Short mmCIF file of C-alpha atoms and ligand atoms in Angstrom, two decimals:
data_model
loop_
_atom_site.label_atom_id
_atom_site.label_comp_id
_atom_site.label_asym_id
_atom_site.label_seq_id
_atom_site.Cartn_x
_atom_site.Cartn_y
_atom_site.Cartn_z
CA MET A 1 -49.34 240.03 57.14
CA ARG A 2 -46.21 239.39 55.36
CA GLN A 3 -45.19 236.48 53.37
CA PHE A 4 -41.92 235.77 51.11
CA LEU A 5 -42.76 234.46 47.93
CA SER A 6 -41.04 233.16 44.21
CA GLY A 7 -41.73 231.27 41.55
CA TRP A 8 -40.01 227.29 41.56
CA GLY A 9 -36.59 228.82 39.20
CA ARG A 10 -34.81 231.59 38.96
CA TYR A 11 -36.74 234.60 41.47
CA PRO A 12 -34.90 235.11 44.79
CA GLU A 13 -37.83 235.17 47.30
CA ILE A 14 -39.22 238.03 47.45
CA GLU A 15 -40.74 239.80 50.40
CA ALA A 16 -44.36 240.76 49.47
CA SER A 17 -47.54 242.16 51.87
CA VAL A 18 -50.66 239.43 51.46
CA ASP A 19 -54.01 239.69 51.97
CA MET A 20 -55.98 236.84 53.05
CA PRO A 21 -59.69 237.17 51.82
CA ARG A 22 -61.93 234.79 53.63
CA ASP A 23 -65.36 235.83 51.77
CA LEU A 24 -66.87 238.24 48.75
CA GLN A 25 -66.94 241.35 51.27
CA SER A 26 -63.31 240.75 52.69
CA LEU A 27 -61.94 239.96 48.97
CA ARG A 28 -63.70 243.53 47.38
CA ALA A 29 -61.87 245.32 50.56
CA ALA A 30 -58.28 243.80 49.58
CA ILE A 31 -58.93 245.22 46.68
CA LEU A 32 -60.32 248.24 46.87
CA ASP A 33 -57.92 249.41 49.99
CA GLY A 34 -55.65 251.37 48.09
CA ARG A 35 -52.37 249.58 48.12
CA GLY A 36 -52.29 250.57 44.42
CA ALA A 37 -50.31 247.31 42.36
CA MET A 38 -51.22 243.76 43.52
CA ILE A 39 -51.85 239.53 41.74
CA ALA A 40 -54.07 237.38 42.83
CA ARG A 41 -52.09 233.93 43.33
CA GLY A 42 -53.72 230.72 44.12
CA ALA A 43 -51.43 227.84 45.09
CA GLY A 44 -48.67 229.00 43.63
CA ARG A 45 -47.73 225.75 41.54
CA SER A 46 -47.16 227.62 38.29
CA TYR A 47 -43.33 228.07 36.95
CA GLY A 48 -42.28 231.40 36.53
CA ASP A 49 -43.42 234.70 37.88
CA ALA A 50 -46.79 235.11 36.53
CA ALA A 51 -47.70 234.98 40.61
CA VAL A 52 -45.18 236.36 42.31
CA ALA A 53 -46.01 240.49 43.21
CA ASP A 54 -44.96 243.31 45.96
CA HIS A 55 -48.71 242.72 46.87
CA VAL A 56 -50.62 239.41 46.30
CA ILE A 57 -54.04 238.41 47.09
CA SER A 58 -53.88 234.62 48.10
CA CYS A 59 -57.04 233.22 47.05
CA LEU A 60 -56.65 229.83 48.79
CA PRO A 61 -58.94 230.58 51.75
CA LEU A 62 -61.64 230.98 49.36
CA ARG A 63 -62.13 227.28 49.37
CA HIS A 64 -65.72 226.29 49.72
CA LEU A 65 -67.75 224.43 47.05
CA LEU A 66 -71.06 226.21 46.79
CA ALA A 67 -73.49 224.23 45.40
CA PHE A 68 -73.63 221.12 43.33
CA ASP A 69 -76.01 219.05 40.68
CA ALA A 70 -75.91 215.41 41.16
CA ALA A 71 -77.78 215.09 37.30
CA SER A 72 -75.23 217.38 35.27
CA GLY A 73 -72.08 217.55 37.12
CA MET A 74 -72.26 220.92 37.46
CA LEU A 75 -70.01 222.59 40.02
CA HIS A 76 -70.36 225.94 41.54
CA ALA A 77 -66.85 226.64 43.73
CA GLN A 78 -64.79 229.27 45.15
CA GLY A 79 -61.93 230.30 42.87
CA GLY A 80 -59.15 228.65 45.66
CA VAL A 81 -61.30 225.59 45.95
CA THR A 82 -58.33 222.94 44.63
CA LEU A 83 -58.19 220.21 41.85
CA ASP A 84 -58.05 218.07 44.58
CA ASP A 85 -60.81 219.31 47.04
CA VAL A 86 -63.08 218.72 43.35
CA ILE A 87 -61.95 215.24 43.07
CA GLY A 88 -62.80 214.41 46.92
CA PHE A 89 -66.13 215.18 47.04
CA ALA A 90 -66.80 214.63 43.06
CA LEU A 91 -65.33 211.34 42.18
CA PRO A 92 -67.56 209.17 45.07
CA ARG A 93 -70.08 210.49 43.07
CA GLY A 94 -69.39 209.25 39.83
CA TRP A 95 -67.75 212.42 38.70
CA PHE A 96 -64.15 213.79 37.77
CA LEU A 97 -62.09 216.50 36.35
CA PRO A 98 -62.61 217.20 32.36
CA VAL A 99 -59.63 218.59 31.92
CA THR A 100 -56.56 218.75 34.13
CA PRO A 101 -52.75 219.52 34.32
CA GLY A 102 -50.02 217.14 35.60
CA THR A 103 -50.60 218.31 39.25
CA ARG A 104 -53.99 218.12 41.66
CA PHE A 105 -52.73 220.83 43.74
CA PRO A 106 -53.81 223.91 42.40
CA THR A 107 -56.21 225.79 42.27
CA LEU A 108 -59.51 226.30 40.17
CA ALA A 109 -58.81 230.08 40.02
CA GLY A 110 -55.48 229.49 38.85
CA CYS A 111 -56.21 226.68 36.26
CA ILE A 112 -58.53 229.04 34.81
CA ALA A 113 -56.52 232.17 34.50
CA ALA A 114 -54.12 229.68 32.62
CA ASP A 115 -56.32 227.85 31.08
CA VAL A 116 -54.98 224.85 31.65
CA HIS A 117 -54.67 221.92 29.07
CA GLY A 118 -54.70 218.05 30.01
CA LYS A 119 -53.43 215.09 28.31
CA ASN A 120 -56.76 214.73 26.08
CA HIS A 121 -56.96 219.04 24.14
CA HIS A 122 -56.65 216.72 20.93
CA GLY A 123 -60.22 215.82 22.03
CA VAL A 124 -61.82 218.11 24.28
CA GLY A 125 -59.70 221.31 24.55
CA SER A 126 -58.34 222.98 27.30
CA LEU A 127 -60.08 224.00 30.57
CA SER A 128 -61.73 226.44 29.14
CA ALA A 129 -64.22 224.34 27.57
CA PHE A 130 -66.42 223.65 30.76
CA VAL A 131 -66.32 226.29 32.22
CA GLU A 132 -70.04 228.21 32.01
CA ARG A 133 -69.76 231.25 34.24
CA LEU A 134 -67.37 233.46 35.95
CA GLU A 135 -67.71 236.04 38.71
CA ILE A 136 -65.06 237.69 38.67
CA VAL A 137 -63.94 241.13 40.99
CA LEU A 138 -62.95 243.53 38.83
CA ALA A 139 -60.06 246.50 40.35
CA ASP A 140 -63.03 249.07 40.92
CA GLY A 141 -64.23 246.22 43.11
CA THR A 142 -67.39 245.46 41.82
CA LEU A 143 -68.64 242.00 40.91
CA VAL A 144 -69.24 241.28 37.06
CA PRO A 145 -70.64 237.55 35.94
CA CYS A 146 -69.94 236.04 33.03
CA SER A 147 -69.97 234.26 30.46
CA ARG A 148 -70.17 233.24 26.93
CA THR A 149 -73.16 235.49 26.35
CA GLU A 150 -72.75 237.51 29.02
CA HIS A 151 -70.12 240.04 28.53
CA PRO A 152 -68.19 237.25 27.10
CA GLU A 153 -65.28 239.47 26.42
CA LEU A 154 -64.59 239.58 29.79
CA PHE A 155 -65.11 236.03 29.82
CA TRP A 156 -62.55 235.48 27.61
CA ALA A 157 -59.75 237.10 27.89
CA THR A 158 -59.58 235.61 32.03
CA HIS A 159 -59.49 232.21 30.79
CA GLY A 160 -55.31 232.51 29.85
CA GLY A 161 -55.23 236.07 31.36
CA MET A 162 -52.63 235.13 33.88
CA GLY A 163 -55.28 237.35 36.30
CA LEU A 164 -54.44 240.35 34.53
CA THR A 165 -58.51 241.00 34.10
CA GLY A 166 -59.75 240.84 37.97
CA VAL A 167 -60.39 238.17 40.71
CA ILE A 168 -62.18 235.32 40.04
CA TYR A 169 -64.96 234.94 42.53
CA SER A 170 -66.03 231.77 41.88
CA LEU A 171 -66.80 229.76 38.91
CA HIS A 172 -69.34 227.05 37.13
CA LEU A 173 -67.19 223.90 36.25
CA ARG A 174 -68.82 221.14 34.38
CA LEU A 175 -67.44 217.66 35.46
CA GLN A 176 -67.28 214.67 33.68
CA PRO A 177 -69.19 211.27 34.42
CA VAL A 178 -66.39 208.70 35.54
CA ARG A 179 -67.64 205.04 36.87
CA SER A 180 -64.13 204.37 38.07
CA ALA A 181 -61.00 205.53 39.93
CA PHE A 182 -58.79 203.61 37.35
CA LEU A 183 -57.38 204.12 34.05
CA GLN A 184 -56.98 201.31 31.03
CA SER A 185 -53.76 202.47 30.25
CA VAL A 186 -51.56 201.29 26.97
CA ARG A 187 -47.67 201.87 27.25
CA LEU A 188 -45.73 201.82 23.57
CA ARG A 189 -42.56 202.15 23.35
CA THR A 190 -40.68 204.08 20.27
CA ASP A 191 -37.36 204.03 18.74
CA SER A 192 -36.95 207.56 17.44
CA LEU A 193 -38.75 211.84 17.88
CA HIS A 194 -40.24 210.27 13.85
CA GLU A 195 -42.29 208.07 15.78
CA THR A 196 -43.34 209.16 18.36
CA CYS A 197 -45.16 212.04 17.06
CA LYS A 198 -46.33 209.24 14.03
CA LEU A 199 -47.34 206.98 16.98
CA LEU A 200 -48.67 209.86 19.04
CA CYS A 201 -51.06 210.97 15.76
CA ALA A 202 -52.14 207.81 14.70
CA THR A 203 -53.55 206.51 17.86
CA GLN A 204 -54.44 209.82 19.66
CA HIS A 205 -58.37 209.78 18.43
CA ARG A 206 -58.49 206.62 19.51
CA TYR A 207 -58.36 207.60 23.44
CA PRO A 208 -59.10 210.16 25.71
CA TYR A 209 -55.59 211.15 27.01
CA SER A 210 -52.34 210.66 25.26
CA VAL A 211 -48.87 211.83 26.17
CA ALA A 212 -45.17 210.85 25.40
CA TRP A 213 -42.02 210.59 27.61
CA ILE A 214 -38.95 211.33 25.35
CA ASP A 215 -35.11 210.67 26.28
CA THR A 216 -33.81 213.52 25.21
CA LEU A 217 -29.89 212.25 26.07
CA CYS A 218 -29.34 209.65 23.87
CA GLY A 219 -27.82 210.55 20.42
CA ARG A 220 -29.49 210.23 17.25
CA ARG A 221 -31.99 207.95 18.23
CA ARG A 222 -32.96 211.34 21.02
CA GLY A 223 -36.51 211.65 21.24
CA ARG A 224 -37.31 207.87 21.17
CA GLY A 225 -39.32 207.03 24.74
CA HIS A 226 -42.72 205.62 25.52
CA ILE A 227 -46.57 207.24 24.84
CA MET A 228 -49.14 206.33 27.41
CA LEU A 229 -52.83 206.02 25.81
CA GLY A 230 -55.38 206.13 28.40
CA THR A 231 -59.45 205.70 28.82
CA HIS A 232 -61.45 206.02 32.39
CA ALA A 233 -61.83 202.15 33.20
CA THR A 234 -65.55 201.26 34.16
CA ASP A 235 -65.22 199.14 37.50
CA GLY A 236 -67.24 200.81 39.72
CA ARG A 237 -64.06 201.78 41.60
CA LEU A 238 -64.58 205.43 42.48
CA THR A 239 -61.82 205.73 45.33
CA PRO A 240 -60.01 208.84 45.66
CA LEU A 241 -56.44 207.85 47.01
CA HIS A 242 -55.78 211.52 48.62
CA ARG A 243 -52.00 209.99 49.24
CA ALA A 244 -49.58 212.40 50.93
CA PRO A 245 -46.12 212.28 48.91
CA ARG A 246 -44.48 209.29 49.42
CA TRP A 247 -41.41 211.33 50.27
CA THR A 248 -39.94 215.50 50.50
CA VAL A 249 -36.83 216.14 49.27
CA PRO A 250 -35.00 218.41 51.71
CA ARG A 251 -33.11 221.84 50.63
CA LEU A 252 -29.81 220.60 48.84
CA PRO A 253 -27.19 222.53 48.58
CA THR A 254 -26.68 221.77 44.98
CA ASN A 255 -28.28 220.82 41.26
CA LEU A 256 -27.96 216.43 41.97
CA VAL A 257 -29.78 216.56 38.16
CA ARG A 258 -26.23 216.09 35.82
CA ARG A 259 -26.37 214.31 33.01
CA SER A 260 -24.04 211.87 34.09
CA GLY A 261 -26.95 210.42 36.14
CA LEU A 262 -29.66 211.41 33.80
CA ARG A 263 -28.23 209.30 31.33
CA PRO A 264 -28.28 205.80 32.89
CA PHE A 265 -31.41 206.94 34.53
CA ASN A 266 -33.26 207.67 30.85
CA THR A 267 -31.80 204.42 29.06
CA LEU A 268 -32.72 202.18 32.19
CA THR A 269 -36.55 203.81 32.33
CA TYR A 270 -36.92 203.57 28.13
CA ARG A 271 -36.07 199.77 28.68
CA GLY A 272 -37.95 198.80 31.49
CA GLN A 273 -40.55 198.04 29.28
CA TRP A 274 -38.71 196.08 26.85
CA ARG A 275 -41.85 194.45 25.23
CA ARG A 276 -43.37 197.07 22.14
CA ARG A 277 -46.74 197.59 24.15
CA VAL A 278 -47.90 197.24 27.63
CA ALA A 279 -51.37 197.39 28.82
CA THR A 280 -52.42 197.49 32.96
CA THR A 281 -54.80 199.65 35.09
CA VAL A 282 -53.64 202.55 37.03
CA HIS A 283 -55.09 204.40 39.17
CA TYR A 284 -55.58 208.30 38.64
CA GLU A 285 -53.14 209.94 40.76
CA PRO A 286 -50.38 207.91 39.44
CA TYR A 287 -51.72 207.99 36.12
CA PHE A 288 -52.40 211.96 36.03
CA TYR A 289 -49.74 213.27 38.51
CA PRO A 290 -46.86 210.86 38.41
CA LEU A 291 -44.67 214.10 39.63
CA ASP A 292 -47.47 214.93 43.38
CA ALA A 293 -45.44 211.25 44.22
CA ALA A 294 -42.81 213.70 46.07
CA ALA A 295 -42.77 217.09 47.57
CA CYS A 296 -40.72 219.94 47.03
CA TRP A 297 -39.01 217.99 43.74
CA ASN A 298 -37.65 220.65 42.50
CA ARG A 299 -35.39 221.11 45.22
CA LEU A 300 -33.46 218.21 43.47
CA TYR A 301 -32.03 221.23 41.01
CA GLY A 302 -30.31 222.96 44.51
CA PRO A 303 -31.07 226.90 45.32
CA ARG A 304 -31.14 228.47 41.62
CA GLY A 305 -33.96 225.87 40.87
CA PHE A 306 -35.35 225.07 37.59
CA LEU A 307 -36.64 225.73 34.35
CA GLN A 308 -39.08 224.55 32.28
CA PHE A 309 -39.66 225.46 28.63
CA GLN A 310 -42.67 224.45 26.59
CA PHE A 311 -43.50 225.12 23.32
CA ALA A 312 -46.36 224.77 20.49
CA VAL A 313 -45.59 224.14 17.18
CA PRO A 314 -48.23 223.57 14.28
CA PHE A 315 -48.35 220.16 13.02
CA ALA A 316 -46.47 221.34 9.38
CA GLY A 317 -42.78 221.49 9.86
CA ALA A 318 -43.24 220.36 13.91
CA GLU A 319 -40.39 217.89 13.75
CA ALA A 320 -37.87 219.61 12.49
CA ALA A 321 -38.36 222.64 14.83
CA MET A 322 -38.70 220.40 17.69
CA GLU A 323 -35.08 218.48 16.80
CA MET A 324 -33.75 222.50 16.35
CA VAL A 325 -35.39 223.50 19.93
CA LEU A 326 -33.47 220.03 21.23
CA GLU A 327 -30.34 220.58 19.46
CA ARG A 328 -29.53 224.21 21.38
CA THR A 329 -31.02 223.43 24.53
CA ASP A 330 -28.68 220.43 24.76
CA ARG A 331 -25.63 222.64 24.62
CA ALA A 332 -25.85 223.88 27.35
CA ALA A 333 -28.13 222.27 29.67
CA PRO A 334 -29.68 218.55 29.91
CA CYS A 335 -32.82 218.25 29.87
CA ALA A 336 -33.58 215.90 33.15
CA LEU A 337 -37.91 215.55 31.86
CA ALA A 338 -39.42 215.97 28.14
CA VAL A 339 -42.77 215.44 27.74
CA LEU A 340 -44.95 215.64 24.46
CA LYS A 341 -48.54 215.54 23.72
CA THR A 342 -50.76 216.96 21.06
CA PHE A 343 -52.69 219.64 21.02
CA GLY A 344 -56.21 219.97 19.14
CA ASP A 345 -57.93 222.87 17.36
CA HIS A 346 -60.46 224.78 20.40
CA PRO A 347 -61.41 227.86 21.08
CA THR A 348 -58.85 229.79 22.67
CA GLY A 349 -58.71 233.58 24.43
CA PRO A 350 -56.53 236.46 23.43
CA LEU A 351 -53.95 235.15 25.42
CA GLY A 352 -54.83 231.40 24.81
CA PHE A 353 -51.42 229.12 24.84
CA PRO A 354 -53.08 225.79 22.33
CA LEU A 355 -52.75 225.89 18.80
CA PRO A 356 -52.98 222.63 16.65
CA GLY A 357 -49.79 220.41 16.73
CA PHE A 358 -47.16 219.06 19.44
CA THR A 359 -46.56 220.69 22.80
CA LEU A 360 -43.00 219.57 23.89
CA ALA A 361 -42.49 220.89 27.99
CA LEU A 362 -38.46 220.51 28.90
CA ASP A 363 -37.18 220.76 32.47
CA PHE A 364 -33.18 222.21 32.78
CA PRO A 365 -31.60 222.92 36.39
CA ARG A 366 -31.22 226.10 35.48
CA THR A 367 -28.02 228.54 34.91
CA GLY A 368 -27.47 231.57 32.40
CA ALA A 369 -26.65 229.44 29.69
CA ILE A 370 -29.84 228.07 29.46
CA GLU A 371 -31.91 231.08 30.17
CA THR A 372 -29.96 232.09 27.05
CA ALA A 373 -30.64 228.84 24.58
CA VAL A 374 -34.88 229.58 25.83
CA ARG A 375 -34.13 232.66 24.68
CA ALA A 376 -32.74 231.86 21.30
CA ALA A 377 -34.98 228.74 20.99
CA THR A 378 -37.98 231.00 21.72
CA ASP A 379 -36.97 232.86 18.00
CA ASP A 380 -36.60 229.05 16.44
CA VAL A 381 -40.29 228.22 18.21
CA ILE A 382 -41.98 231.83 16.35
CA ALA A 383 -39.91 230.88 13.66
CA ALA A 384 -41.49 227.51 13.04
CA GLY A 385 -44.93 229.55 13.75
CA GLY A 386 -45.38 228.37 17.54
CA ARG A 387 -45.30 230.11 20.85
CA VAL A 388 -43.96 229.64 24.85
CA TYR A 389 -47.24 228.63 27.84
CA LEU A 390 -47.01 231.61 29.59
CA ALA A 391 -47.70 229.56 33.23
CA LYS A 392 -43.94 227.85 32.74
CA ASP A 393 -42.72 231.31 31.00
CA SER A 394 -39.80 232.66 33.23
CA VAL A 395 -37.34 234.55 30.48
CA ILE A 396 -38.80 235.27 27.22
CA THR A 397 -38.95 239.58 25.91
CA PRO A 398 -42.14 241.41 25.37
CA GLU A 399 -40.86 241.43 22.06
CA GLN A 400 -40.86 237.70 21.67
CA LEU A 401 -45.18 237.97 23.31
CA ASP A 402 -46.01 240.23 21.08
CA ALA A 403 -44.20 238.25 17.23
CA MET A 404 -46.19 234.83 18.93
CA TYR A 405 -49.11 235.70 20.12
CA PRO A 406 -50.74 237.83 17.68
CA ARG A 407 -54.54 238.73 19.79
CA VAL A 408 -52.05 240.36 22.12
CA ASP A 409 -53.11 244.02 21.43
CA GLU A 410 -56.52 242.61 22.04
CA PHE A 411 -55.40 241.78 25.13
CA ARG A 412 -54.09 244.85 25.98
CA GLN A 413 -56.92 247.05 25.33
CA LEU A 414 -59.72 244.76 27.35
CA ARG A 415 -57.36 244.69 29.88
CA ARG A 416 -57.47 248.22 30.14
CA GLN A 417 -61.45 248.48 29.29
CA PHE A 418 -62.27 246.66 32.75
CA ASP A 419 -58.88 247.67 34.98
CA PRO A 420 -57.64 251.36 33.88
CA GLN A 421 -55.27 251.72 36.24
CA GLY A 422 -53.61 248.76 35.86
CA ARG A 423 -53.65 247.86 38.73
CA PHE A 424 -53.64 244.28 38.32
CA ARG A 425 -50.14 243.26 37.93
CA SER A 426 -46.93 240.83 38.29
CA LEU A 427 -43.61 240.34 37.96
CA GLN A 428 -44.20 238.28 34.42
CA SER A 429 -46.90 241.25 33.09
CA ASP A 430 -43.91 243.55 34.22
CA ARG A 431 -41.32 241.61 32.01
CA LEU A 432 -43.40 241.08 29.43
CA GLY A 433 -44.91 244.83 28.57
CA LEU A 434 -48.55 243.34 29.58
CA SER A 435 -49.31 246.26 32.10
C1 LIG B 501 -46.26 219.43 38.57
C2 LIG B 501 -46.88 220.92 37.60
C3 LIG B 501 -47.01 219.67 36.68
C4 LIG B 501 -48.05 220.64 35.96
N1 LIG B 501 -48.60 220.42 34.05
C5 LIG B 501 -49.69 221.17 33.91
C6 LIG B 501 -50.12 221.04 32.63
O1 LIG B 501 -49.98 219.22 32.07
N2 LIG B 501 -51.04 221.63 31.56
C7 LIG B 501 -51.14 222.60 32.62
O2 LIG B 501 -51.73 223.94 31.07
N3 LIG B 501 -50.57 223.18 33.45
C8 LIG B 501 -49.51 222.78 34.36
N4 LIG B 501 -48.67 222.97 35.18
C9 LIG B 501 -49.18 224.10 35.61
C10 LIG B 501 -49.71 224.77 36.54
O3 LIG B 501 -51.57 223.39 35.85
C11 LIG B 501 -50.45 226.17 36.48
O4 LIG B 501 -49.61 226.89 36.48
C12 LIG B 501 -51.89 226.80 36.98
O5 LIG B 501 -51.46 228.30 37.06
C13 LIG B 501 -51.14 226.42 38.82
O6 LIG B 501 -52.49 227.23 39.33
P1 LIG B 501 -52.30 227.98 40.74
O7 LIG B 501 -53.27 227.94 41.34
O8 LIG B 501 -51.54 226.67 41.51
O9 LIG B 501 -51.95 229.04 40.19
P2 LIG B 501 -50.64 230.16 40.28
O10 LIG B 501 -49.16 229.51 39.79
O11 LIG B 501 -50.82 230.98 42.17
O12 LIG B 501 -50.90 231.65 38.93
C14 LIG B 501 -51.32 230.97 38.38
C15 LIG B 501 -51.77 232.01 37.49
O13 LIG B 501 -53.36 232.37 37.80
C16 LIG B 501 -53.27 233.27 38.32
N5 LIG B 501 -54.65 233.29 39.26
C17 LIG B 501 -54.40 232.30 40.29
N6 LIG B 501 -55.95 232.77 41.42
C18 LIG B 501 -56.95 233.68 40.66
C19 LIG B 501 -57.84 234.73 41.00
N7 LIG B 501 -58.87 233.84 42.42
N8 LIG B 501 -58.50 235.32 40.10
C20 LIG B 501 -57.88 235.78 39.16
N9 LIG B 501 -56.33 234.48 38.61
C21 LIG B 501 -55.47 234.22 39.58
C22 LIG B 501 -52.38 234.40 38.87
O14 LIG B 501 -52.03 235.68 38.91
C23 LIG B 501 -51.27 234.03 38.13
O15 LIG B 501 -50.98 234.94 37.10
C24 LIG B 501 -48.35 222.50 36.23
C25 LIG B 501 -47.39 222.67 37.13
C26 LIG B 501 -46.90 221.89 37.62
C27 LIG B 501 -46.54 222.00 39.37
#
């Protein structure tokens, strides 16, 4: 089967051959059929070129829940099961994802390959903290079970390994018990980046979830915004909504995301909350997945798409580093959306992204100028002791990767051990010298 694939941004659609294995046997056959280089693909929700290659193994048909222990919340599922599938099955039974990114459409395996984090990293870490065991098909077709005690190097290299160790066939994930589909949310309004950072740090230990939206287009008060804190409600209402997206953005001939529109939009959003503190009860869908309300929202950026720059910097010096990045990127393009979170100190694999500190994600309309600015800003991040998130990256250089991921050589060595012929490759891994 041939299909057009693209990342969410710069990449022109490339025509790829796509295998769609339906079970373990056909997955092995797809890997062994001798066509050379390939990469696993989930729901294609990573923003760059990590799941793009000439030959792709789509794991979407591997979408079966295999077993569930209702006493412990342990779920055994195939890699192509989506987060939305898990919620639909588990929430009515009183269980929820222990960690979730800001969209419910990715697959479990795609989330493991990026070792995704949520709004609760400061407390519990990233998804890997809840994965007990993986079953991975290596490049030679062998199925290798791995865990913290059995082949631990393969287990850890796969978390954050961007599909380069093998194809995750199935996984065992520990869900968290909940008593409601709703969250009790508190929104705090802040007046500056300094106040946003200070309040995020001061409140995070009182709430499992915390995140801030910041306004980057308001001159000297850049970094003012809303902090959204949350905790699961206990009212016994356990209904998933599964709302289909309310709008679908059509293909547009030009970019609609411009500074002239973003400035008043940000001001209205900021002033929309006129009290310093507002407490509400919110369903998990708008709380965790606000962007899922509109399908194909990336089309608002026109044919060139958008670029997200997400980086993490240690707490010490973080504000100065973030100011520098905001200053540099603002000269190149207006930031459409800026989201700030904190990371705690938790174990990661050799290519794990989180480090104790702040993480800032910035969305821009894609232009040559912003690509150049993001590359320069990456050097600012490196100088501050930070790193860029590979699941969102499409522009950094191999030298920058080596400078910011101190365990990258350990990863390269493990990769050679598990895939000596280097058959798992993506556009990203070729660009970054990982394959
Ligand atoms: C609106 C939005 C919000 C987001 N918010 C967050 C967030 O808050 N936190 C966060 O961490 N991320 C976030 N992300 C990023 C997203 O969660 C990750 O990029 C995730 O990896 C996407 O999973 P996918 O199934 O779409 O995988 P793809 O995009 O298809 O692939 C991602 C990587 O996983 C690998 N992969 C896929 N399937 C397998 C498999 N079976 N075996 C081995 N490797 C595989 C691919 O090779 C690739 O390297 C967000 C993305 C969107 C669109």
